Amino acid sequence: MNKSYCVQCKKDVSEDIKQCECGCRTFAFGSIKVSEEGKLTCACGNEIFRRTCHMDYADKATSSYQCTACGAGIGTEYYRDAEDMMYWGD
């Protein structure tokens, strides 16, 4: 089952959120879960991923990863605002 989590507070969030209540703008999604230790891991329990792609956009950066144990796909999105150093919008 695919889930989306805030990377900072580990709260389960909707897929269309751009900023969490805690202020974080980075989200992880896919076949992931929060472990008993509070870490984001693959649903299989593995904590090691291989980056397969990274894309920069004007208002966000996305990366995709593959679990090294089961091959499941995981993604991250970082949403930028106009004050972010990497933002290249209007």
XYZ file of N, CA and C in Angstrom:
270
model
N 0.842 -1.181 0.000
C 0.000 0.000 0.000
C 0.891 1.249 0.000
N 0.608 2.190 -0.875
C 1.382 3.417 -0.962
C 0.897 4.434 0.058
N 1.854 5.083 0.707
C 1.578 6.091 1.724
C 2.430 7.311 1.426
N 2.067 8.455 2.007
C 2.864 9.676 1.931
C 3.108 10.173 3.347
N 4.361 10.530 3.631
C 4.740 10.987 4.968
C 5.576 12.251 4.883
N 5.431 13.114 5.888
C 6.344 14.232 6.068
C 7.674 13.640 6.524
N 8.770 14.061 5.919
C 10.078 13.508 6.258
C 10.520 13.953 7.653
N 10.092 15.133 8.095
C 10.523 15.659 9.386
C 9.744 15.073 10.557
N 8.420 15.195 10.543
C 7.626 14.762 11.703
C 7.025 13.367 11.535
N 7.169 12.774 10.342
C 6.692 11.412 10.016
C 5.172 11.288 10.023
N 4.465 12.407 9.938
C 3.002 12.392 9.898
C 2.528 11.871 8.544
N 1.497 11.049 8.560
C 0.847 10.564 7.345
C 0.116 11.759 6.722
N 0.449 12.110 5.473
C -0.118 13.295 4.828
C -0.778 12.925 3.502
N -1.578 13.846 2.972
C -2.207 13.623 1.668
C -1.167 13.795 0.563
N -1.460 13.272 -0.605
C -0.509 13.308 -1.714
C -0.372 14.687 -2.350
N -1.286 15.605 -2.086
C -1.231 16.915 -2.732
C -0.753 18.035 -1.806
N -0.199 17.705 -0.659
C 0.280 18.695 0.299
C 1.617 19.278 -0.176
N 1.834 20.576 0.090
C 3.095 21.218 -0.278
C 3.879 21.690 0.937
N 3.212 21.807 2.084
C 3.889 22.155 3.327
C 3.130 21.520 4.482
N 3.860 20.799 5.321
C 3.265 20.136 6.481
C 2.987 21.153 7.587
N 2.146 20.782 8.530
C 1.861 21.623 9.694
C 3.127 21.960 10.471
N 4.129 21.062 10.432
C 5.378 21.290 11.167
C 6.308 22.263 10.430
N 5.949 22.655 9.199
C 6.759 23.583 8.415
C 7.626 22.919 7.360
N 7.746 21.618 7.415
C 8.582 20.872 6.467
C 7.946 20.878 5.079
N 8.790 20.915 4.039
C 8.331 20.892 2.655
C 8.837 19.655 1.910
N 9.341 18.664 2.636
C 9.866 17.448 2.013
C 9.003 16.260 2.417
N 8.608 15.476 1.418
C 7.698 14.361 1.641
C 8.219 13.108 0.960
N 7.990 11.979 1.593
C 8.343 10.675 1.027
C 7.048 9.930 0.751
N 7.042 9.171 -0.335
C 5.822 8.455 -0.704
C 6.180 7.140 -1.378
N 5.219 6.257 -1.398
C 5.407 4.962 -2.055
C 5.197 3.826 -1.077
N 5.936 2.771 -1.280
C 5.820 1.565 -0.458
C 6.670 1.739 0.802
N 6.241 2.636 1.694
C 7.022 2.957 2.889
C 6.167 2.861 4.144
N 6.870 2.826 5.273
C 6.205 2.827 6.579
C 7.128 3.504 7.579
N 6.585 3.852 8.738
C 7.380 4.395 9.831
C 7.697 3.237 10.764
N 8.991 3.006 11.009
C 9.402 1.896 11.871
C 9.133 2.229 13.335
N 9.302 1.247 14.206
C 9.125 1.465 15.646
C 10.125 2.484 16.175
N 11.281 2.607 15.500
C 12.308 3.575 15.900
C 12.026 4.967 15.349
N 10.953 5.113 14.571
C 10.594 6.405 14.014
C 11.273 6.736 12.698
N 11.839 5.744 12.029
C 12.500 5.961 10.744
C 11.553 5.589 9.612
N 11.697 6.279 8.482
C 10.969 5.885 7.281
C 11.734 4.753 6.621
N 11.068 3.634 6.409
C 11.692 2.468 5.792
C 10.792 1.956 4.673
N 11.323 1.043 3.883
C 10.495 0.351 2.907
C 9.453 -0.462 3.677
N 8.352 -0.759 3.037
C 7.319 -1.574 3.677
C 7.857 -2.940 4.086
N 8.923 -3.416 3.419
C 9.526 -4.703 3.774
C 10.429 -4.594 5.002
N 10.699 -3.357 5.477
C 11.540 -3.141 6.649
C 12.958 -2.711 6.325
N 13.364 -2.772 5.074
C 14.715 -2.385 4.668
C 14.883 -0.864 4.739
N 16.088 -0.408 5.119
C 16.379 1.021 5.225
C 17.334 1.510 4.147
N 17.734 0.648 3.225
C 18.731 1.016 2.218
C 18.069 1.104 0.847
N 18.293 2.243 0.173
C 17.688 2.505 -1.129
C 18.755 2.943 -2.127
N 18.500 2.693 -3.391
C 19.374 3.140 -4.474
C 18.618 4.216 -5.256
N 19.266 5.382 -5.445
C 18.614 6.448 -6.210
C 18.573 6.049 -7.678
N 17.405 6.187 -8.277
C 17.244 5.818 -9.681
C 16.999 7.021 -10.582
N 16.550 8.134 -10.010
C 16.261 9.315 -10.832
C 16.161 10.549 -9.940
N 16.559 11.696 -10.488
C 16.367 12.976 -9.804
C 15.971 13.999 -10.856
N 14.950 14.789 -10.559
C 14.502 15.828 -11.487
C 14.260 17.121 -10.726
N 14.762 18.223 -11.288
C 14.542 19.549 -10.722
C 13.517 20.292 -11.554
N 12.597 20.920 -10.863
C 11.601 21.788 -11.480
C 11.736 23.157 -10.827
N 11.076 24.156 -11.380
C 11.161 25.502 -10.821
C 10.710 25.548 -9.370
N 9.655 24.810 -9.041
C 9.070 24.907 -7.705
C 9.252 23.667 -6.839
N 9.912 22.628 -7.366
C 10.126 21.429 -6.554
C 11.242 20.576 -7.147
N 11.741 19.668 -6.340
C 12.711 18.664 -6.780
C 12.151 17.306 -6.394
N 12.274 16.341 -7.278
C 11.788 14.995 -6.995
C 12.914 13.995 -7.193
N 12.913 12.973 -6.388
C 13.868 11.876 -6.522
C 13.110 10.573 -6.392
N 13.564 9.573 -7.117
C 12.974 8.242 -6.961
C 14.072 7.279 -6.550
N 13.688 6.312 -5.746
C 14.617 5.341 -5.182
C 14.031 3.948 -5.329
N 14.907 2.958 -5.256
C 14.478 1.567 -5.292
C 15.036 0.867 -4.059
N 14.186 0.131 -3.361
C 14.611 -0.645 -2.199
C 15.629 -1.683 -2.657
N 16.748 -1.792 -1.941
C 17.781 -2.754 -2.326
C 17.422 -4.179 -1.939
N 16.395 -4.360 -1.114
C 16.000 -5.712 -0.708
C 14.887 -6.276 -1.587
N 13.815 -5.506 -1.777
C 12.652 -6.046 -2.500
C 12.384 -5.372 -3.842
N 13.059 -4.257 -4.119
C 12.889 -3.569 -5.394
C 11.722 -2.602 -5.461
N 11.030 -2.387 -4.351
C 9.881 -1.474 -4.336
C 10.317 -0.044 -4.634
N 9.412 0.737 -5.216
C 9.693 2.127 -5.542
C 9.317 3.077 -4.420
N 10.202 4.042 -4.174
C 10.007 5.066 -3.153
C 10.310 6.403 -3.827
N 9.614 7.461 -3.445
C 9.893 8.771 -4.009
C 9.939 9.837 -2.940
N 10.621 10.943 -3.255
C 10.615 12.110 -2.380
C 10.299 13.338 -3.222
N 9.641 14.299 -2.610
C 9.374 15.589 -3.233
C 9.735 16.678 -2.239
N 10.481 17.673 -2.720
C 10.823 18.845 -1.919
C 10.228 20.054 -2.624
N 9.291 20.733 -1.966
C 8.630 21.893 -2.558
C 9.369 23.162 -2.171
N 9.679 23.972 -3.172
C 10.390 25.229 -2.964
C 9.395 26.385 -2.927
N 9.821 27.482 -2.283
C 9.057 28.716 -2.375
C 9.981 29.781 -2.951
N 9.470 30.977 -3.177
C 10.241 32.028 -3.839
C 11.497 32.420 -3.066
N 11.555 32.153 -1.776
C 12.721 32.508 -0.971
C 13.791 31.420 -0.962
N 13.499 30.280 -1.529
C 14.446 29.167 -1.571
C 15.562 29.465 -2.564
N 16.795 29.169 -2.204
C 17.954 29.432 -3.049
C 17.839 28.746 -4.417
N 17.215 27.570 -4.486
C 17.129 26.806 -5.724
C 15.876 27.120 -6.550
N 15.027 28.011 -6.074
C 13.791 28.367 -6.796
C 14.136 29.210 -8.017
N 13.608 28.861 -9.171
C 13.875 29.673 -10.362
C 12.605 30.122 -11.065
N 11.549 30.296 -10.305
C 10.272 30.751 -10.863
C 10.302 32.226 -11.205
N 9.133 32.792 -11.421
C 8.996 34.195 -11.852
C 9.736 35.130 -10.962
